[in-house]
Each structure stands twice: as structure tokens, then as C-alpha cells.
Amino acid sequence: MKLATWNINSLGVRLPQVLAWLDRQAQDGPVDVLALQELKLTDDKFPAAAFEQAGYHATWFGQKTYNGVALVSRTPAQDVVRNIPGFADEQARLIAATYGEGETALRVIGAYFPNGQAPGSDKFAYKMRWLDALRGWLADELRRHPRLALMGDFNITFDDADVWDPEGLRETIHCTSEERAHLQALIALGLHDAHRLFPQPPKTFSWWDYRMLGFQKNRGLRIDHILISDALRARASACTIDRAPRKNPQPSDHAPVVLTLD
DNA sequence: ATGGCCATCGCGGATGGA
């Protein structure tokens, strides 16, 4: 089975690319759950019928202009949660659901972490509060759901290996010690960075700036992640970043991350 | 080189992204 995450930077613009990508993936095994971020549309504009026609269920949490997240899946979502319980938030950034029953039930959390803009800014402070709230709730979720995956656009790099220019970008947004400590605190709850469970080529990134020929020069960051619990780690067999959609006309600035489980 | 590109809203140019 496959789990995937993709920040598509407007589902209105890139729905055809998402459907084409799901089709392509299905050639060597369908994607069971795809987490999407940055829908940039309201709930009433979500293209549920298009996904249904393609054979997928969906559950979504939209917002006008900004943010918005969804889970697209082969089986229906159960026990859906929108945003972090107990954390008042105007922004649609998180959606969680359970797939399957009993001991094989899988809990999936799709999230669009705040960008944070710059250390010291109000948006950075919001990012830190959001991360605190996520950690508190996630600890409970892990107790309830041993088979759990947290995936999405984290807007945080783990370390210098996730950064095209570690010296030039030291302690800038996505690369600060404070953000990385928060990311490690999520790992400390009992999660694993699926990407690093397997050998990866150096300079493997998931996002490239639209400007300065960022993708062509591979000037990128790895900020899109799939974190999995111990129970899922035991079943993980591959984790890859698919650069192909970044070469599409009108691409998202992010590439999808795909985890394969036995 | 303190911007470059892209999407949104809405019809010019600001805002946000990362």
C-alpha cells in the first residue's frame, strides 16, 4: 500500500495534475491515501465529484484563498478531525481520519504547518504555538492509534542535508534551531522520518523556489515529510520523492512524497 | 544584487508563500 503527501499550491489550478499523477502511480500500485495541502479553495468548491469519478473518496477542510487540506483515499474516511482539537485556529491546516477497521486500522494526519515567515515575526510565534498544540494532541493520538502516519508540508528541514545551501540559509526560516527542535520533539513521541529509513541520493529535496531557476539548479529544501509510528515502520519498504510533476507545465513548487508499505 | 516567480483577489497592485 502507498501513502503520499503533496502541497499542490491551489487545487483549482492543479486538479488535472493530481488526477494524472494518481493515474500514473496506480501503474505500480494505487495510492491508498493522498494528503493534499494548500487547496486555496472553500469547501463548496472542492472537486469531490472529480475524485469520485476517478475512484477515490475524499474528505476536506477548505479555506478561501489560503491554506486548506484534504485526504484523498481508496476507502472512506472515518472519525474525521479538522484542525488541532483545543487549539483555536482561523486557518484550515490539518485533517485527520481513520481508514480500515480493528487491528489494521490506520490513522492518517495530513497537515500544512505554518510557514513562519521569519524568526521573530508574529507568524513565527504562531508557528511555534501551532507546533506546541500539535505535539500535545499528537501524543494522545499515538496512544489511541498505534498505526499512525503524520504527513504533509512541515515547512521545517531536519538538518543541513535537507538544505541546498546550509551555510547561506543558516538559522533562516525552515532551518532554525527552534523549528528543528520542534520537529525532533515530534520524533521523540515515537515517530520516524520515513525518508531517512532508506538510502537516498544526496540533495534530495521536496520544494524548489519558482524563482532563479531553483528546480533546474536543484536549489531546494526537504520540507515535506512522512512521519510514521513504530508499527508502520516495521512495514515500510520504500520512501521516495517524485520529481516528475515538478517538470510539468505550471507545476506546484512542491513535489509529492510517497511511502510504500508492505 | 535584500528581487527574481506564482496564486489570489479582482482589474492594479498588495499579500503570502518558502
GROMACS .gro file of C-alpha atoms (C1' of nucleotides) in nm:
model
  280
    1MET     CA    1   0.000   0.000   0.000
    2LYS     CA    2   0.106   0.360  -0.056
    3LEU     CA    3   0.067   0.681   0.141
    4ALA     CA    4   0.156   1.013  -0.018
    5THR     CA    5   0.162   1.385   0.052
    6TRP     CA    6   0.169   1.678  -0.191
    7ASN     CA    7   0.140   2.051  -0.148
    8ILE     CA    8  -0.030   2.138  -0.474
    9ASN     CA    9  -0.044   2.518  -0.434
   10SER     CA   10  -0.406   2.563  -0.549
   11LEU     CA   11  -0.621   2.260  -0.624
   12GLY     CA   12  -0.824   2.481  -0.859
   13VAL     CA   13  -0.521   2.517  -1.084
   14ARG     CA   14  -0.371   2.171  -1.042
   15LEU     CA   15  -0.660   1.924  -1.010
   16PRO     CA   16  -0.575   1.777  -1.355
   17GLN     CA   17  -0.216   1.721  -1.243
   18VAL     CA   18  -0.330   1.549  -0.924
   19LEU     CA   19  -0.563   1.315  -1.115
   20ALA     CA   20  -0.295   1.240  -1.375
   21TRP     CA   21  -0.042   1.171  -1.100
   22LEU     CA   22  -0.279   0.931  -0.919
   23ASP     CA   23  -0.336   0.753  -1.251
   24ARG     CA   24   0.034   0.724  -1.313
   25GLN     CA   25   0.103   0.598  -0.962
   26ALA     CA   26  -0.162   0.331  -0.999
   27GLN     CA   27   0.051   0.161  -1.264
   28ASP     CA   28   0.268   0.008  -0.991
   29GLY     CA   29   0.018   0.014  -0.706
   30PRO     CA   30  -0.251   0.269  -0.627
   31VAL     CA   31  -0.209   0.542  -0.368
   32ASP     CA   32  -0.427   0.446  -0.072
   33VAL     CA   33  -0.423   0.785   0.098
   34LEU     CA   34  -0.300   1.112  -0.053
   35ALA     CA   35  -0.275   1.416   0.173
   36LEU     CA   36  -0.307   1.746  -0.012
   37GLN     CA   37  -0.211   2.089   0.117
   38GLU     CA   38  -0.277   2.445   0.002
   39LEU     CA   39  -0.609   2.375  -0.166
   40LYS     CA   40  -0.676   2.751  -0.169
   41LEU     CA   41  -1.048   2.698  -0.211
   42THR     CA   42  -1.359   2.696   0.005
   43ASP     CA   43  -1.536   2.371   0.097
   44ASP     CA   44  -1.813   2.427  -0.160
   45LYS     CA   45  -1.554   2.446  -0.440
   46PHE     CA   46  -1.384   2.115  -0.355
   47PRO     CA   47  -1.394   1.889  -0.665
   48ALA     CA   48  -1.537   1.585  -0.485
   49ALA     CA   49  -1.712   1.457  -0.799
   50ALA     CA   50  -1.389   1.452  -0.999
   51PHE     CA   51  -1.218   1.238  -0.735
   52GLU     CA   52  -1.523   1.015  -0.710
   53GLN     CA   53  -1.521   0.962  -1.087
   54ALA     CA   54  -1.155   0.863  -1.061
   55GLY     CA   55  -1.245   0.607  -0.795
   56TYR     CA   56  -1.142   0.794  -0.480
   57HIS     CA   57  -1.315   0.913  -0.167
   58ALA     CA   58  -1.216   1.245  -0.020
   59THR     CA   59  -1.254   1.442   0.298
   60TRP     CA   60  -1.153   1.806   0.306
   61PHE     CA   61  -1.118   2.122   0.506
   62GLY     CA   62  -1.104   2.428   0.286
   63GLN     CA   63  -1.046   2.799   0.326
   64LYS     CA   64  -1.076   3.094   0.091
   65THR     CA   65  -0.750   3.199  -0.080
   66TYR     CA   66  -0.513   3.040   0.171
   67ASN     CA   67  -0.432   2.702   0.324
   68GLY     CA   68  -0.687   2.420   0.300
   69VAL     CA   69  -0.613   2.047   0.335
   70ALA     CA   70  -0.768   1.721   0.216
   71LEU     CA   71  -0.728   1.345   0.232
   72VAL     CA   72  -0.799   1.155  -0.090
   73SER     CA   73  -0.836   0.782  -0.035
   74ARG     CA   74  -0.947   0.449  -0.180
   75THR     CA   75  -1.169   0.372   0.119
   76PRO     CA   76  -1.395   0.613   0.309
   77ALA     CA   77  -1.259   0.826   0.591
   78GLN     CA   78  -1.382   0.765   0.943
   79ASP     CA   79  -1.352   0.968   1.265
   80VAL     CA   80  -1.250   1.283   1.079
   81VAL     CA   81  -1.090   1.562   1.280
   82ARG     CA   82  -1.039   1.913   1.142
   83ASN     CA   83  -0.758   2.124   1.292
   84ILE     CA   84  -0.596   2.056   1.627
   85PRO     CA   85  -0.858   1.991   1.897
   86GLY     CA   86  -0.837   2.250   2.171
   87PHE     CA   87  -0.634   2.493   1.960
   88ALA     CA   88  -0.843   2.782   1.830
   89ASP     CA   89  -0.727   2.849   1.474
   90GLU     CA   90  -0.872   3.062   1.195
   91GLN     CA   91  -0.664   2.873   0.939
   92ALA     CA   92  -0.751   2.535   0.785
   93ARG     CA   93  -0.426   2.342   0.831
   94LEU     CA   94  -0.493   1.988   0.950
   95ILE     CA   95  -0.724   1.698   0.876
   96ALA     CA   96  -0.710   1.352   1.029
   97ALA     CA   97  -0.901   1.034   0.952
   98THR     CA   98  -0.903   0.661   1.017
   99TYR     CA   99  -0.906   0.402   0.737
  100GLY     CA  100  -0.997   0.038   0.789
  101GLU     CA  101  -1.119  -0.145   1.095
  102GLY     CA  102  -0.987  -0.307   1.411
  103GLU     CA  103  -0.623  -0.400   1.443
  104THR     CA  104  -0.535  -0.299   1.091
  105ALA     CA  105  -0.695   0.045   1.120
  106LEU     CA  106  -0.468   0.322   1.000
  107ARG     CA  107  -0.475   0.676   1.138
  108VAL     CA  108  -0.360   0.941   0.890
  109ILE     CA  109  -0.296   1.304   0.974
  110GLY     CA  110  -0.248   1.544   0.684
  111ALA     CA  111  -0.107   1.883   0.781
  112TYR     CA  112   0.003   2.212   0.637
  113PHE     CA  113   0.237   2.354   0.901
  114PRO     CA  114   0.258   2.734   0.921
  115ASN     CA  115   0.532   2.892   0.714
  116GLY     CA  116   0.656   3.121   0.989
  117GLN     CA  117   0.789   3.393   0.754
  118ALA     CA  118   1.095   3.488   0.961
  119PRO     CA  119   1.231   3.426   1.311
  120GLY     CA  120   1.098   3.689   1.549
  121SER     CA  121   0.787   3.767   1.345
  122ASP     CA  122   0.428   3.725   1.463
  123LYS     CA  123   0.391   3.445   1.211
  124PHE     CA  124   0.692   3.268   1.359
  125ALA     CA  125   0.534   3.294   1.705
  126TYR     CA  126   0.213   3.145   1.562
  127LYS     CA  127   0.413   2.861   1.408
  128MET     CA  128   0.566   2.783   1.750
  129ARG     CA  129   0.225   2.787   1.921
  130TRP     CA  130   0.081   2.565   1.648
  131LEU     CA  131   0.369   2.319   1.690
  132ASP     CA  132   0.318   2.311   2.069
  133ALA     CA  133  -0.050   2.235   2.022
  134LEU     CA  134   0.021   1.970   1.760
  135ARG     CA  135   0.266   1.790   1.988
  136GLY     CA  136   0.021   1.778   2.278
  137TRP     CA  137  -0.260   1.640   2.068
  138LEU     CA  138  -0.033   1.403   1.875
  139ALA     CA  139   0.080   1.235   2.196
  140ASP     CA  140  -0.283   1.145   2.265
  141GLU     CA  141  -0.342   1.037   1.905
  142LEU     CA  142  -0.046   0.798   1.920
  143ARG     CA  143  -0.186   0.637   2.233
  144ARG     CA  144  -0.521   0.590   2.061
  145HIS     CA  145  -0.382   0.483   1.722
  146PRO     CA  146  -0.065   0.272   1.720
  147ARG     CA  147  -0.066   0.263   1.339
  148LEU     CA  148  -0.028   0.632   1.264
  149ALA     CA  149   0.120   0.845   0.986
  150LEU     CA  150   0.168   1.222   1.007
  151MET     CA  151   0.238   1.365   0.667
  152GLY     CA  152   0.232   1.698   0.493
  153ASP     CA  153   0.417   2.021   0.432
  154PHE     CA  154   0.602   2.069   0.760
  155ASN     CA  155   0.785   2.384   0.650
  156ILE     CA  156   1.083   2.261   0.853
  157THR     CA  157   1.408   2.094   0.747
  158PHE     CA  158   1.553   1.823   0.972
  159ASP     CA  159   1.914   1.922   0.926
  160ASP     CA  160   2.170   2.056   0.677
  161ALA     CA  161   2.124   1.757   0.447
  162ASP     CA  162   1.775   1.891   0.372
  163VAL     CA  163   1.909   2.230   0.257
  164TRP     CA  164   2.073   2.320  -0.074
  165ASP     CA  165   2.282   2.598   0.084
  166PRO     CA  166   2.316   2.520   0.457
  167GLU     CA  167   2.568   2.799   0.522
  168GLY     CA  168   2.379   3.068   0.337
  169LEU     CA  169   2.047   2.969   0.492
  170ARG     CA  170   2.169   2.902   0.847
  171GLU     CA  171   1.905   2.999   1.106
  172THR     CA  172   1.671   3.135   0.840
  173ILE     CA  173   1.307   3.027   0.820
  174HIS     CA  174   1.261   2.647   0.782
  175CYS     CA  175   1.616   2.599   0.907
  176THR     CA  176   1.622   2.750   1.256
  177SER     CA  177   1.729   2.551   1.563
  178GLU     CA  178   1.396   2.634   1.723
  179GLU     CA  179   1.193   2.484   1.438
  180ARG     CA  180   1.418   2.179   1.421
  181ALA     CA  181   1.383   2.123   1.797
  182HIS     CA  182   1.006   2.116   1.749
  183LEU     CA  183   1.043   1.862   1.468
  184GLN     CA  184   1.267   1.645   1.686
  185ALA     CA  185   1.009   1.671   1.965
  186LEU     CA  186   0.755   1.511   1.729
  187ILE     CA  187   1.006   1.236   1.651
  188ALA     CA  188   1.059   1.185   2.026
  189LEU     CA  189   0.692   1.096   2.063
  190GLY     CA  190   0.773   0.775   1.878
  191LEU     CA  191   0.775   0.866   1.510
  192HIS     CA  192   1.026   0.807   1.233
  193ASP     CA  193   1.119   1.014   0.929
  194ALA     CA  194   1.025   0.765   0.656
  195HIS     CA  195   1.264   0.925   0.407
  196ARG     CA  196   1.568   0.853   0.621
  197LEU     CA  197   1.476   0.489   0.678
  198PHE     CA  198   1.610   0.421   0.331
  199PRO     CA  199   1.921   0.518   0.133
  200GLN     CA  200   1.853   0.843  -0.052
  201PRO     CA  201   2.052   1.032  -0.313
  202PRO     CA  202   2.229   1.340  -0.174
  203LYS     CA  203   2.050   1.672  -0.222
  204THR     CA  204   1.706   1.516  -0.235
  205PHE     CA  205   1.454   1.795  -0.188
  206SER     CA  206   1.076   1.833  -0.198
  207TRP     CA  207   1.044   2.206  -0.271
  208TRP     CA  208   1.222   2.442  -0.509
  209ASP     CA  209   1.169   2.817  -0.541
  210TYR     CA  210   0.989   2.920  -0.858
  211ARG     CA  211   1.248   3.196  -0.896
  212MET     CA  212   1.612   3.181  -1.002
  213LEU     CA  213   1.571   2.853  -1.189
  214GLY     CA  214   1.555   2.687  -0.849
  215PHE     CA  215   1.446   2.345  -0.973
  216GLN     CA  216   1.682   2.336  -1.270
  217LYS     CA  217   1.973   2.414  -1.037
  218ASN     CA  218   1.836   2.183  -0.765
  219ARG     CA  219   1.835   2.468  -0.518
  220GLY     CA  220   1.572   2.323  -0.288
  221LEU     CA  221   1.468   2.218   0.060
  222ARG     CA  222   1.323   1.899   0.200
  223ILE     CA  223   1.029   2.029   0.400
  224ASP     CA  224   0.757   1.779   0.305
  225HIS     CA  225   0.769   1.474   0.528
  226ILE     CA  226   0.601   1.147   0.617
  227LEU     CA  227   0.644   1.052   0.982
  228ILE     CA  228   0.537   0.703   1.086
  229SER     CA  229   0.488   0.519   1.414
  230ASP     CA  230   0.685   0.208   1.515
  231ALA     CA  231   0.409  -0.023   1.396
  232LEU     CA  232   0.420   0.128   1.047
  233ARG     CA  233   0.799   0.148   1.038
  234ALA     CA  234   0.805  -0.230   1.059
  235ARG     CA  235   0.607  -0.243   0.734
  236ALA     CA  236   0.775   0.039   0.539
  237SER     CA  237   0.959  -0.074   0.227
  238ALA     CA  238   1.035   0.247   0.034
  239CYS     CA  239   1.005   0.624   0.053
  240THR     CA  240   1.067   0.842  -0.249
  241ILE     CA  241   1.018   1.199  -0.365
  242ASP     CA  242   0.871   1.208  -0.715
  243ARG     CA  243   1.033   1.497  -0.901
  244ALA     CA  244   0.841   1.428  -1.222
  245PRO     CA  245   0.543   1.659  -1.151
  246ARG     CA  246   0.783   1.949  -1.085
  247LYS     CA  247   0.868   1.927  -1.457
  248ASN     CA  248   0.504   1.969  -1.563
  249PRO     CA  249   0.388   2.289  -1.726
  250GLN     CA  250   0.250   2.510  -1.445
  251PRO     CA  251   0.395   2.290  -1.171
  252SER     CA  252   0.342   2.319  -0.800
  253ASP     CA  253   0.662   2.434  -0.630
  254HIS     CA  254   0.644   2.113  -0.421
  255ALA     CA  255   0.693   1.751  -0.528
  256PRO     CA  256   0.495   1.460  -0.382
  257VAL     CA  257   0.647   1.223  -0.125
  258VAL     CA  258   0.543   0.858  -0.147
  259LEU     CA  259   0.573   0.591   0.121
  260THR     CA  260   0.529   0.224   0.029
  261LEU     CA  261   0.420  -0.021   0.298
  262ASP     CA  262   0.411  -0.399   0.267
  263DA     C1'  263   2.206   4.234  -0.614
  264DT     C1'  264   1.753   4.223   0.028
  265DG     C1'  265   1.446   4.088  -0.615
  266DG     C1'  266   1.369   3.740  -0.943
  267DC     C1'  267   0.808   3.353  -0.954
  268DC     C1'  268   0.340   3.219  -0.875
  269DA     C1'  269  -0.164   3.226  -0.696
  270DT     C1'  270  -0.537   3.504  -0.522
  271DC     C1'  271  -0.841   3.884  -0.545
  272DG     C1'  272  -1.013   4.140  -0.883
  273DC     C1'  273  -0.879   4.453  -1.256
  274DG     C1'  274  -0.384   4.746  -1.002
  275DG     C1'  275  -0.104   4.607  -0.716
  276DA     C1'  276  -0.086   4.412  -0.246
  277DT     C1'  277  -0.023   3.985   0.019
  278DG     C1'  278   0.161   3.539   0.114
  279DG     C1'  279   0.434   3.176   0.013
  280DA     C1'  280   0.928   2.945   0.130
   0.00000   0.00000   0.00000
